[in-house]
């Protein structure tokens, strides 16, 4: 029977979700979490290995002669040495676009949280502040409208395009920093220069994958171009932002606020200054984690293995 190993199953299947669909294809061994020093021993003899964030290095891959398939339980696959896998004839498959709607709604959850402060007002009411108020209404801080705001989107893949679509529905002016030509974009998206992108956007949404070329895309230089009213949203990858520079810009009020679902190191060090920054809202990498999205992830992952076994692999990474 084929040995199928899941190295870090907990986050994807928490809340009662199941990997039962994989059991049709072999003996499934599930680990909630796997430390780096345990990866090789747990993968030994496996026909297929599934990983979300556990790193599969060239060294480990080279010591696994029985391994024929690596399933990445995510869209991003920078945790797997693809070249090493390909050189050994190991097929690597990921799960693209499974969480688009979930990530996009988190973009706007952060944005609305910053502009409306709904939860802070709710907690204030529960604390008795409204009952003690002399007026019929009060504000903890000024609120704002999304309507007519200018949003700049970096990364026009599935997620970025959907962010643009919803921003347009809110009545926002949508611009993008993109390599795509204007003729290839919907009429409501305007391609802009890098300088205009940073200097004229009221909101900047990061929706691009992390590459060697865009690490620290948000840095002291680009932050200095932004308006004091700018709101920065990142639901993509933490490495797109120089966190020290962002912390400084926020505390010095060079930009208005940031909403982050990702950080450079996850989980973060307790000393990360953004954790105590009053102008930064942070969620713990939850944008992809809706129950619907995770069910989709598990199903597509099982289907990817099925198609590979049948000789017709899908979503192959090369």
PDB file of C-alpha atoms in Angstrom:
ATOM      1  CA  UNK A   1       0.000   0.000   0.000  1.00  0.00           C
ATOM      2  CA  UNK A   2       1.247   3.485  -0.812  1.00  0.00           C
ATOM      3  CA  UNK A   3       2.494   5.513   2.143  1.00  0.00           C
ATOM      4  CA  UNK A   4       1.053   9.027   2.130  1.00  0.00           C
ATOM      5  CA  UNK A   5       2.396  11.502   4.695  1.00  0.00           C
ATOM      6  CA  UNK A   6       0.942  14.868   5.696  1.00  0.00           C
ATOM      7  CA  UNK A   7       3.610  16.830   7.552  1.00  0.00           C
ATOM      8  CA  UNK A   8       1.605  19.753   8.938  1.00  0.00           C
ATOM      9  CA  UNK A   9      -2.079  18.943   8.841  1.00  0.00           C
ATOM     10  CA  UNK A  10      -3.429  20.861  11.805  1.00  0.00           C
ATOM     11  CA  UNK A  11      -4.019  24.362  10.459  1.00  0.00           C
ATOM     12  CA  UNK A  12      -5.663  23.184   7.244  1.00  0.00           C
ATOM     13  CA  UNK A  13      -8.017  20.687   8.879  1.00  0.00           C
ATOM     14  CA  UNK A  14      -8.704  22.265  12.278  1.00  0.00           C
ATOM     15  CA  UNK A  15     -12.333  22.681  13.197  1.00  0.00           C
ATOM     16  CA  UNK A  16     -13.384  19.151  12.335  1.00  0.00           C
ATOM     17  CA  UNK A  17     -12.333  18.918   8.683  1.00  0.00           C
ATOM     18  CA  UNK A  18     -11.062  15.554   7.479  1.00  0.00           C
ATOM     19  CA  UNK A  19      -8.379  14.078   5.204  1.00  0.00           C
ATOM     20  CA  UNK A  20     -10.552  10.992   4.600  1.00  0.00           C
ATOM     21  CA  UNK A  21     -10.665  11.662   0.838  1.00  0.00           C
ATOM     22  CA  UNK A  22      -6.959  10.787   0.623  1.00  0.00           C
ATOM     23  CA  UNK A  23      -7.441   7.356   2.193  1.00  0.00           C
ATOM     24  CA  UNK A  24      -8.634   5.935  -1.121  1.00  0.00           C
ATOM     25  CA  UNK A  25      -5.090   6.222  -2.482  1.00  0.00           C
ATOM     26  CA  UNK A  26      -3.019   4.670   0.286  1.00  0.00           C
ATOM     27  CA  UNK A  27      -2.180   4.586   3.984  1.00  0.00           C
ATOM     28  CA  UNK A  28      -2.416   8.168   5.228  1.00  0.00           C
ATOM     29  CA  UNK A  29      -0.149   9.169   8.123  1.00  0.00           C
ATOM     30  CA  UNK A  30      -1.060  12.521   9.580  1.00  0.00           C
ATOM     31  CA  UNK A  31       1.154  14.782  11.672  1.00  0.00           C
ATOM     32  CA  UNK A  32      -0.276  17.980  13.084  1.00  0.00           C
ATOM     33  CA  UNK A  33       3.151  19.623  12.991  1.00  0.00           C
ATOM     34  CA  UNK A  34       6.659  18.538  11.995  1.00  0.00           C
ATOM     35  CA  UNK A  35       9.904  20.046  13.271  1.00  0.00           C
ATOM     36  CA  UNK A  36      12.770  20.403  10.744  1.00  0.00           C
ATOM     37  CA  UNK A  37      14.791  17.676  12.444  1.00  0.00           C
ATOM     38  CA  UNK A  38      11.906  15.194  12.037  1.00  0.00           C
ATOM     39  CA  UNK A  39      11.127  15.754   8.342  1.00  0.00           C
ATOM     40  CA  UNK A  40      13.387  13.056   6.914  1.00  0.00           C
ATOM     41  CA  UNK A  41      12.362  10.317   9.333  1.00  0.00           C
ATOM     42  CA  UNK A  42       8.676  11.003   8.770  1.00  0.00           C
ATOM     43  CA  UNK A  43       9.047  11.046   4.974  1.00  0.00           C
ATOM     44  CA  UNK A  44      11.132   7.863   4.718  1.00  0.00           C
ATOM     45  CA  UNK A  45       9.435   5.289   2.514  1.00  0.00           C
ATOM     46  CA  UNK A  46       6.650   7.671   1.481  1.00  0.00           C
ATOM     47  CA  UNK A  47       5.181   7.554  -2.003  1.00  0.00           C
ATOM     48  CA  UNK A  48       3.554  10.968  -1.517  1.00  0.00           C
ATOM     49  CA  UNK A  49       4.260  13.789   0.924  1.00  0.00           C
ATOM     50  CA  UNK A  50       1.980  16.749   1.581  1.00  0.00           C
ATOM     51  CA  UNK A  51       3.286  19.954   3.124  1.00  0.00           C
ATOM     52  CA  UNK A  52       1.853  23.360   3.828  1.00  0.00           C
ATOM     53  CA  UNK A  53       4.774  25.248   5.372  1.00  0.00           C
ATOM     54  CA  UNK A  54       7.258  22.494   6.285  1.00  0.00           C
ATOM     55  CA  UNK A  55      10.375  22.926   4.153  1.00  0.00           C
ATOM     56  CA  UNK A  56      11.482  20.136   1.822  1.00  0.00           C
ATOM     57  CA  UNK A  57      15.107  20.899   0.949  1.00  0.00           C
ATOM     58  CA  UNK A  58      17.229  19.440  -1.835  1.00  0.00           C
ATOM     59  CA  UNK A  59      19.119  17.442   0.792  1.00  0.00           C
ATOM     60  CA  UNK A  60      15.973  15.832   2.179  1.00  0.00           C
ATOM     61  CA  UNK A  61      14.483  15.193  -1.263  1.00  0.00           C
ATOM     62  CA  UNK A  62      17.740  13.557  -2.346  1.00  0.00           C
ATOM     63  CA  UNK A  63      17.494  11.012   0.475  1.00  0.00           C
ATOM     64  CA  UNK A  64      13.959   9.857  -0.368  1.00  0.00           C
ATOM     65  CA  UNK A  65      14.225   7.307  -3.223  1.00  0.00           C
ATOM     66  CA  UNK A  66      10.626   6.139  -2.819  1.00  0.00           C
ATOM     67  CA  UNK A  67       9.139   9.629  -3.099  1.00  0.00           C
ATOM     68  CA  UNK A  68       7.202  10.170  -6.325  1.00  0.00           C
ATOM     69  CA  UNK A  69       4.856  13.020  -5.457  1.00  0.00           C
ATOM     70  CA  UNK A  70       4.889  16.207  -3.366  1.00  0.00           C
ATOM     71  CA  UNK A  71       1.599  17.956  -2.725  1.00  0.00           C
ATOM     72  CA  UNK A  72       1.817  21.576  -1.595  1.00  0.00           C
ATOM     73  CA  UNK A  73      -1.176  22.423   0.581  1.00  0.00           C
ATOM     74  CA  UNK A  74      -1.137  26.018  -0.611  1.00  0.00           C
ATOM     75  CA  UNK A  75      -0.729  28.132  -3.721  1.00  0.00           C
ATOM     76  CA  UNK A  76       2.802  29.290  -2.895  1.00  0.00           C
ATOM     77  CA  UNK A  77       5.512  26.627  -3.136  1.00  0.00           C
ATOM     78  CA  UNK A  78       8.710  28.360  -2.042  1.00  0.00           C
ATOM     79  CA  UNK A  79       9.050  25.795   0.793  1.00  0.00           C
ATOM     80  CA  UNK A  80       9.865  23.031  -1.718  1.00  0.00           C
ATOM     81  CA  UNK A  81      13.093  22.855  -3.725  1.00  0.00           C
ATOM     82  CA  UNK A  82      11.378  22.471  -7.100  1.00  0.00           C
ATOM     83  CA  UNK A  83      14.620  22.042  -9.051  1.00  0.00           C
ATOM     84  CA  UNK A  84      15.720  19.186  -6.802  1.00  0.00           C
ATOM     85  CA  UNK A  85      12.322  17.506  -7.114  1.00  0.00           C
ATOM     86  CA  UNK A  86      12.238  17.882 -10.892  1.00  0.00           C
ATOM     87  CA  UNK A  87      15.778  16.543 -11.258  1.00  0.00           C
ATOM     88  CA  UNK A  88      14.714  13.358  -9.439  1.00  0.00           C
ATOM     89  CA  UNK A  89      11.501  12.940 -11.422  1.00  0.00           C
ATOM     90  CA  UNK A  90       9.274  13.871  -8.484  1.00  0.00           C
ATOM     91  CA  UNK A  91       6.045  15.617  -9.453  1.00  0.00           C
ATOM     92  CA  UNK A  92       5.125  18.680  -7.385  1.00  0.00           C
ATOM     93  CA  UNK A  93       1.548  19.983  -7.443  1.00  0.00           C
ATOM     94  CA  UNK A  94       0.059  22.997  -5.688  1.00  0.00           C
ATOM     95  CA  UNK A  95      -3.499  24.279  -5.207  1.00  0.00           C
ATOM     96  CA  UNK A  96      -4.000  27.544  -7.081  1.00  0.00           C
ATOM     97  CA  UNK A  97      -6.882  29.967  -6.512  1.00  0.00           C
ATOM     98  CA  UNK A  98      -8.629  27.936  -3.795  1.00  0.00           C
ATOM     99  CA  UNK A  99      -8.777  30.872  -1.362  1.00  0.00           C
ATOM    100  CA  UNK A 100      -9.308  33.862  -3.657  1.00  0.00           C
ATOM    101  CA  UNK A 101     -12.661  34.938  -2.211  1.00  0.00           C
ATOM    102  CA  UNK A 102     -11.493  34.406   1.373  1.00  0.00           C
ATOM    103  CA  UNK A 103      -8.332  36.475   0.890  1.00  0.00           C
ATOM    104  CA  UNK A 104     -10.200  39.252  -0.888  1.00  0.00           C
ATOM    105  CA  UNK A 105     -12.786  39.556   1.881  1.00  0.00           C
ATOM    106  CA  UNK A 106      -9.914  39.858   4.376  1.00  0.00           C
ATOM    107  CA  UNK A 107      -8.488  42.768   2.368  1.00  0.00           C
ATOM    108  CA  UNK A 108     -11.769  44.606   2.839  1.00  0.00           C
ATOM    109  CA  UNK A 109     -12.200  43.414   6.426  1.00  0.00           C
ATOM    110  CA  UNK A 110      -8.934  45.151   7.295  1.00  0.00           C
ATOM    111  CA  UNK A 111      -9.831  48.206   5.262  1.00  0.00           C
ATOM    112  CA  UNK A 112     -13.267  48.591   6.822  1.00  0.00           C
ATOM    113  CA  UNK A 113     -11.847  47.943  10.284  1.00  0.00           C
ATOM    114  CA  UNK A 114      -9.414  50.820   9.805  1.00  0.00           C
ATOM    115  CA  UNK A 115     -12.006  53.202   8.330  1.00  0.00           C
ATOM    116  CA  UNK A 116     -15.004  52.316  10.537  1.00  0.00           C
ATOM    117  CA  UNK A 117     -13.604  50.768  13.753  1.00  0.00           C
ATOM    118  CA  UNK A 118     -16.799  48.720  14.157  1.00  0.00           C
ATOM    119  CA  UNK A 119     -15.411  46.296  16.764  1.00  0.00           C
ATOM    120  CA  UNK A 120     -13.853  49.057  18.879  1.00  0.00           C
ATOM    121  CA  UNK A 121     -17.183  50.875  18.932  1.00  0.00           C
ATOM    122  CA  UNK A 122     -19.017  47.650  19.802  1.00  0.00           C
ATOM    123  CA  UNK A 123     -16.685  47.029  22.745  1.00  0.00           C
ATOM    124  CA  UNK A 124     -17.163  50.625  23.860  1.00  0.00           C
ATOM    125  CA  UNK A 125     -20.939  50.214  23.828  1.00  0.00           C
ATOM    126  CA  UNK A 126     -20.687  46.978  25.828  1.00  0.00           C
ATOM    127  CA  UNK A 127     -18.475  48.770  28.338  1.00  0.00           C
ATOM    128  CA  UNK A 128     -21.354  51.187  29.016  1.00  0.00           C
ATOM    129  CA  UNK A 129     -20.062  54.215  27.122  1.00  0.00           C
ATOM    130  CA  UNK A 130     -23.206  54.674  25.026  1.00  0.00           C
ATOM    131  CA  UNK A 131     -25.507  54.330  28.024  1.00  0.00           C
ATOM    132  CA  UNK A 132     -23.507  57.057  29.773  1.00  0.00           C
ATOM    133  CA  UNK A 133     -23.377  59.308  26.707  1.00  0.00           C
ATOM    134  CA  UNK A 134     -25.203  62.653  26.726  1.00  0.00           C
ATOM    135  CA  UNK A 135     -25.770  62.444  22.963  1.00  0.00           C
ATOM    136  CA  UNK A 136     -27.547  59.921  20.759  1.00  0.00           C
ATOM    137  CA  UNK A 137     -24.260  59.082  19.008  1.00  0.00           C
ATOM    138  CA  UNK A 138     -20.509  59.378  19.494  1.00  0.00           C
ATOM    139  CA  UNK A 139     -17.238  58.460  17.784  1.00  0.00           C
ATOM    140  CA  UNK A 140     -14.071  57.022  19.241  1.00  0.00           C
ATOM    141  CA  UNK A 141     -12.215  58.336  16.192  1.00  0.00           C
ATOM    142  CA  UNK A 142     -13.267  59.806  12.843  1.00  0.00           C
ATOM    143  CA  UNK A 143     -14.681  57.312  10.335  1.00  0.00           C
ATOM    144  CA  UNK A 144     -14.252  57.421   6.573  1.00  0.00           C
ATOM    145  CA  UNK A 145     -15.889  56.239   3.335  1.00  0.00           C
ATOM    146  CA  UNK A 146     -14.355  53.917   0.782  1.00  0.00           C
ATOM    147  CA  UNK A 147     -16.334  55.677  -1.935  1.00  0.00           C
ATOM    148  CA  UNK A 148     -14.112  57.805  -4.238  1.00  0.00           C
ATOM    149  CA  UNK A 149     -10.917  56.657  -2.524  1.00  0.00           C
ATOM    150  CA  UNK A 150      -8.058  55.774  -4.860  1.00  0.00           C
ATOM    151  CA  UNK A 151      -6.760  52.247  -4.374  1.00  0.00           C
ATOM    152  CA  UNK A 152      -3.463  51.068  -5.844  1.00  0.00           C
ATOM    153  CA  UNK A 153      -3.175  47.318  -6.360  1.00  0.00           C
ATOM    154  CA  UNK A 154       0.185  45.573  -6.627  1.00  0.00           C
ATOM    155  CA  UNK A 155      -0.285  42.127  -8.158  1.00  0.00           C
ATOM    156  CA  UNK A 156      -3.087  41.508 -10.651  1.00  0.00           C
ATOM    157  CA  UNK A 157      -3.444  37.765 -10.368  1.00  0.00           C
ATOM    158  CA  UNK A 158      -6.703  36.103  -9.323  1.00  0.00           C
ATOM    159  CA  UNK A 159      -6.761  37.896  -5.980  1.00  0.00           C
ATOM    160  CA  UNK A 160      -5.661  41.310  -7.208  1.00  0.00           C
ATOM    161  CA  UNK A 161      -8.216  41.308 -10.011  1.00  0.00           C
ATOM    162  CA  UNK A 162     -10.991  40.406  -7.575  1.00  0.00           C
ATOM    163  CA  UNK A 163      -9.874  43.160  -5.173  1.00  0.00           C
ATOM    164  CA  UNK A 164     -10.097  45.557  -8.110  1.00  0.00           C
ATOM    165  CA  UNK A 165     -13.578  44.355  -9.008  1.00  0.00           C
ATOM    166  CA  UNK A 166     -14.922  44.816  -5.485  1.00  0.00           C
ATOM    167  CA  UNK A 167     -13.156  48.159  -5.036  1.00  0.00           C
ATOM    168  CA  UNK A 168     -14.839  49.321  -8.232  1.00  0.00           C
ATOM    169  CA  UNK A 169     -18.204  48.194  -6.846  1.00  0.00           C
ATOM    170  CA  UNK A 170     -17.538  50.360  -3.769  1.00  0.00           C
ATOM    171  CA  UNK A 171     -17.119  53.329  -6.099  1.00  0.00           C
ATOM    172  CA  UNK A 172     -13.363  53.540  -5.668  1.00  0.00           C
ATOM    173  CA  UNK A 173     -10.879  54.686  -8.291  1.00  0.00           C
ATOM    174  CA  UNK A 174      -8.807  51.614  -9.127  1.00  0.00           C
ATOM    175  CA  UNK A 175      -5.185  51.821 -10.263  1.00  0.00           C
ATOM    176  CA  UNK A 176      -2.516  49.164 -10.590  1.00  0.00           C
ATOM    177  CA  UNK A 177       1.245  48.827 -10.726  1.00  0.00           C
ATOM    178  CA  UNK A 178       1.516  46.046 -13.256  1.00  0.00           C
ATOM    179  CA  UNK A 179       3.512  44.769 -16.216  1.00  0.00           C
ATOM    180  CA  UNK A 180       0.252  44.146 -18.095  1.00  0.00           C
ATOM    181  CA  UNK A 181      -0.579  46.621 -20.856  1.00  0.00           C
ATOM    182  CA  UNK A 182      -3.541  48.955 -20.368  1.00  0.00           C
ATOM    183  CA  UNK A 183      -5.332  47.297 -23.276  1.00  0.00           C
ATOM    184  CA  UNK A 184      -5.333  44.004 -21.373  1.00  0.00           C
ATOM    185  CA  UNK A 185      -6.967  45.491 -18.269  1.00  0.00           C
ATOM    186  CA  UNK A 186     -10.670  46.008 -17.509  1.00  0.00           C
ATOM    187  CA  UNK A 187     -11.813  49.527 -18.258  1.00  0.00           C
ATOM    188  CA  UNK A 188     -12.111  50.391 -14.562  1.00  0.00           C
ATOM    189  CA  UNK A 189      -8.410  49.640 -13.825  1.00  0.00           C
ATOM    190  CA  UNK A 190      -5.859  52.287 -14.764  1.00  0.00           C
ATOM    191  CA  UNK A 191      -2.209  51.337 -15.104  1.00  0.00           C
ATOM    192  CA  UNK A 192       0.035  53.904 -13.380  1.00  0.00           C
ATOM    193  CA  UNK A 193       3.730  54.613 -12.942  1.00  0.00           C
ATOM    194  CA  UNK A 194       5.571  53.548  -9.791  1.00  0.00           C
ATOM    195  CA  UNK A 195       5.794  57.155  -8.621  1.00  0.00           C
ATOM    196  CA  UNK A 196       2.061  57.773  -9.097  1.00  0.00           C
ATOM    197  CA  UNK A 197       1.238  54.453  -7.498  1.00  0.00           C
ATOM    198  CA  UNK A 198       2.957  55.379  -4.249  1.00  0.00           C
ATOM    199  CA  UNK A 199       2.337  59.134  -4.188  1.00  0.00           C
ATOM    200  CA  UNK A 200      -1.330  59.266  -5.226  1.00  0.00           C
ATOM    201  CA  UNK A 201      -2.911  56.143  -3.690  1.00  0.00           C
ATOM    202  CA  UNK A 202      -5.156  56.545  -0.657  1.00  0.00           C
ATOM    203  CA  UNK A 203      -4.971  52.782  -0.183  1.00  0.00           C
ATOM    204  CA  UNK A 204      -2.292  50.326  -1.303  1.00  0.00           C
ATOM    205  CA  UNK A 205      -3.168  46.630  -1.454  1.00  0.00           C
ATOM    206  CA  UNK A 206      -0.352  44.096  -1.815  1.00  0.00           C
ATOM    207  CA  UNK A 207      -1.518  40.981  -3.669  1.00  0.00           C
ATOM    208  CA  UNK A 208       1.664  39.767  -5.365  1.00  0.00           C
ATOM    209  CA  UNK A 209       3.752  36.656  -4.676  1.00  0.00           C
ATOM    210  CA  UNK A 210       7.112  37.203  -3.000  1.00  0.00           C
ATOM    211  CA  UNK A 211      10.122  36.951  -5.317  1.00  0.00           C
ATOM    212  CA  UNK A 212      13.794  37.841  -5.114  1.00  0.00           C
ATOM    213  CA  UNK A 213      12.999  40.999  -7.078  1.00  0.00           C
ATOM    214  CA  UNK A 214      10.260  42.418  -4.847  1.00  0.00           C
ATOM    215  CA  UNK A 215      11.523  41.621  -1.340  1.00  0.00           C
ATOM    216  CA  UNK A 216      11.041  44.770   0.792  1.00  0.00           C
ATOM    217  CA  UNK A 217       8.939  46.317  -1.962  1.00  0.00           C
ATOM    218  CA  UNK A 218       7.573  48.525   0.804  1.00  0.00           C
ATOM    219  CA  UNK A 219      10.668  50.167   2.271  1.00  0.00           C
ATOM    220  CA  UNK A 220      11.863  53.501   3.598  1.00  0.00           C
ATOM    221  CA  UNK A 221      12.110  54.898   0.060  1.00  0.00           C
ATOM    222  CA  UNK A 222       8.627  53.875  -1.096  1.00  0.00           C
ATOM    223  CA  UNK A 223       7.038  54.788   2.240  1.00  0.00           C
ATOM    224  CA  UNK A 224       8.502  58.279   1.899  1.00  0.00           C
ATOM    225  CA  UNK A 225       6.519  58.751  -1.317  1.00  0.00           C
ATOM    226  CA  UNK A 226       3.168  57.982   0.320  1.00  0.00           C
ATOM    227  CA  UNK A 227       0.632  60.490   1.609  1.00  0.00           C
ATOM    228  CA  UNK A 228      -0.001  60.844   5.358  1.00  0.00           C
ATOM    229  CA  UNK A 229      -3.534  59.508   4.672  1.00  0.00           C
ATOM    230  CA  UNK A 230      -2.323  56.297   3.011  1.00  0.00           C
ATOM    231  CA  UNK A 231      -3.561  52.945   4.298  1.00  0.00           C
ATOM    232  CA  UNK A 232      -1.421  49.888   3.510  1.00  0.00           C
ATOM    233  CA  UNK A 233      -2.994  46.413   3.322  1.00  0.00           C
ATOM    234  CA  UNK A 234      -0.931  43.227   2.978  1.00  0.00           C
ATOM    235  CA  UNK A 235      -2.577  39.820   2.616  1.00  0.00           C
ATOM    236  CA  UNK A 236       0.165  38.439   0.353  1.00  0.00           C
ATOM    237  CA  UNK A 237       3.587  37.737   1.894  1.00  0.00           C
ATOM    238  CA  UNK A 238       5.309  39.412   4.833  1.00  0.00           C
ATOM    239  CA  UNK A 239       8.598  39.725   2.972  1.00  0.00           C
ATOM    240  CA  UNK A 240       7.092  42.351   0.684  1.00  0.00           C
ATOM    241  CA  UNK A 241       7.477  44.814   3.567  1.00  0.00           C
ATOM    242  CA  UNK A 242      10.506  46.081   5.472  1.00  0.00           C
ATOM    243  CA  UNK A 243       8.833  45.863   8.875  1.00  0.00           C
ATOM    244  CA  UNK A 244      11.271  48.182  10.631  1.00  0.00           C
ATOM    245  CA  UNK A 245      10.677  50.893   8.032  1.00  0.00           C
ATOM    246  CA  UNK A 246       6.903  50.430   8.231  1.00  0.00           C
ATOM    247  CA  UNK A 247       6.907  50.629  12.016  1.00  0.00           C
ATOM    248  CA  UNK A 248       8.891  53.870  11.875  1.00  0.00           C
ATOM    249  CA  UNK A 249       6.642  55.414   9.197  1.00  0.00           C
ATOM    250  CA  UNK A 250       3.496  54.587  11.179  1.00  0.00           C
ATOM    251  CA  UNK A 251       4.810  55.891  14.493  1.00  0.00           C
ATOM    252  CA  UNK A 252       6.031  59.089  12.855  1.00  0.00           C
ATOM    253  CA  UNK A 253       2.604  59.426  11.141  1.00  0.00           C
ATOM    254  CA  UNK A 254       4.143  59.374   7.673  1.00  0.00           C
ATOM    255  CA  UNK A 255       1.261  57.082   6.675  1.00  0.00           C
ATOM    256  CA  UNK A 256      -2.097  56.629   8.362  1.00  0.00           C
ATOM    257  CA  UNK A 257      -2.447  52.922   9.088  1.00  0.00           C
ATOM    258  CA  UNK A 258      -1.607  49.374   8.060  1.00  0.00           C
ATOM    259  CA  UNK A 259      -3.658  46.183   8.032  1.00  0.00           C
ATOM    260  CA  UNK A 260      -1.500  43.059   7.851  1.00  0.00           C
ATOM    261  CA  UNK A 261      -2.432  39.396   7.641  1.00  0.00           C
ATOM    262  CA  UNK A 262       1.160  38.280   7.086  1.00  0.00           C
ATOM    263  CA  UNK A 263       4.531  39.028   8.659  1.00  0.00           C
ATOM    264  CA  UNK A 264       8.136  38.275   7.695  1.00  0.00           C
ATOM    265  CA  UNK A 265       8.419  35.621  10.392  1.00  0.00           C
ATOM    266  CA  UNK A 266       5.392  33.547  11.386  1.00  0.00           C
ATOM    267  CA  UNK A 267       4.715  33.219  14.217  1.00  0.00           C
ATOM    268  CA  UNK A 268       6.418  36.547  14.950  1.00  0.00           C
ATOM    269  CA  UNK A 269       8.955  37.234  17.664  1.00  0.00           C
ATOM    270  CA  UNK A 270       7.328  38.858  20.678  1.00  0.00           C
ATOM    271  CA  UNK A 271       9.758  41.743  20.167  1.00  0.00           C
ATOM    272  CA  UNK A 272       8.436  42.618  16.692  1.00  0.00           C
ATOM    273  CA  UNK A 273       7.645  46.351  17.066  1.00  0.00           C
ATOM    274  CA  UNK A 274       4.581  46.127  14.832  1.00  0.00           C
ATOM    275  CA  UNK A 275       2.823  44.051  17.507  1.00  0.00           C
ATOM    276  CA  UNK A 276       2.662  47.106  19.754  1.00  0.00           C
ATOM    277  CA  UNK A 277       2.234  49.721  17.044  1.00  0.00           C
ATOM    278  CA  UNK A 278      -1.109  51.509  17.670  1.00  0.00           C
ATOM    279  CA  UNK A 279      -1.566  52.243  13.969  1.00  0.00           C
ATOM    280  CA  UNK A 280      -1.099  48.666  12.773  1.00  0.00           C
ATOM    281  CA  UNK A 281      -3.838  46.011  12.784  1.00  0.00           C
ATOM    282  CA  UNK A 282      -2.587  42.434  12.492  1.00  0.00           C
ATOM    283  CA  UNK A 283      -4.406  39.149  11.941  1.00  0.00           C
ATOM    284  CA  UNK A 284      -2.539  35.808  12.227  1.00  0.00           C
ATOM    285  CA  UNK A 285      -2.392  34.753   8.549  1.00  0.00           C
ATOM    286  CA  UNK A 286      -6.094  33.907   8.479  1.00  0.00           C
ATOM    287  CA  UNK A 287      -7.076  35.259   5.058  1.00  0.00           C
ATOM    288  CA  UNK A 288      -6.950  31.805   3.428  1.00  0.00           C
ATOM    289  CA  UNK A 289      -8.541  30.013   6.355  1.00  0.00           C
ATOM    290  CA  UNK A 290     -12.290  30.197   5.840  1.00  0.00           C
ATOM    291  CA  UNK A 291     -13.892  26.785   6.295  1.00  0.00           C
ATOM    292  CA  UNK A 292     -15.104  26.833   2.696  1.00  0.00           C
ATOM    293  CA  UNK A 293     -11.625  27.583   1.365  1.00  0.00           C
ATOM    294  CA  UNK A 294     -10.003  24.856   3.465  1.00  0.00           C
ATOM    295  CA  UNK A 295     -12.561  22.277   2.337  1.00  0.00           C
ATOM    296  CA  UNK A 296     -11.724  23.280  -1.221  1.00  0.00           C
ATOM    297  CA  UNK A 297      -7.995  22.998  -0.486  1.00  0.00           C
ATOM    298  CA  UNK A 298      -8.307  19.474   0.910  1.00  0.00           C
ATOM    299  CA  UNK A 299     -10.531  18.311  -1.961  1.00  0.00           C
ATOM    300  CA  UNK A 300      -8.283  19.722  -4.686  1.00  0.00           C
ATOM    301  CA  UNK A 301      -5.199  18.285  -2.960  1.00  0.00           C
ATOM    302  CA  UNK A 302      -6.792  14.818  -2.998  1.00  0.00           C
ATOM    303  CA  UNK A 303      -7.830  15.272  -6.624  1.00  0.00           C
ATOM    304  CA  UNK A 304      -4.279  16.316  -7.545  1.00  0.00           C
ATOM    305  CA  UNK A 305      -2.955  13.026  -6.148  1.00  0.00           C
ATOM    306  CA  UNK A 306      -5.698  11.077  -7.903  1.00  0.00           C
ATOM    307  CA  UNK A 307      -4.864  12.617 -11.277  1.00  0.00           C
ATOM    308  CA  UNK A 308      -1.145  11.966 -10.730  1.00  0.00           C
ATOM    309  CA  UNK A 309      -1.753   8.290  -9.952  1.00  0.00           C
ATOM    310  CA  UNK A 310      -3.924   8.041 -13.069  1.00  0.00           C
ATOM    311  CA  UNK A 311      -1.098   9.487 -15.160  1.00  0.00           C
ATOM    312  CA  UNK A 312      -2.683  12.848 -15.842  1.00  0.00           C
ATOM    313  CA  UNK A 313      -1.237  15.235 -13.239  1.00  0.00           C
ATOM    314  CA  UNK A 314      -2.898  18.627 -12.712  1.00  0.00           C
ATOM    315  CA  UNK A 315      -1.557  21.880 -11.204  1.00  0.00           C
ATOM    316  CA  UNK A 316       2.036  20.774 -11.725  1.00  0.00           C
ATOM    317  CA  UNK A 317       4.753  23.162 -10.519  1.00  0.00           C
ATOM    318  CA  UNK A 318       7.920  23.310 -12.628  1.00  0.00           C
TER     319      UNK A 318
END
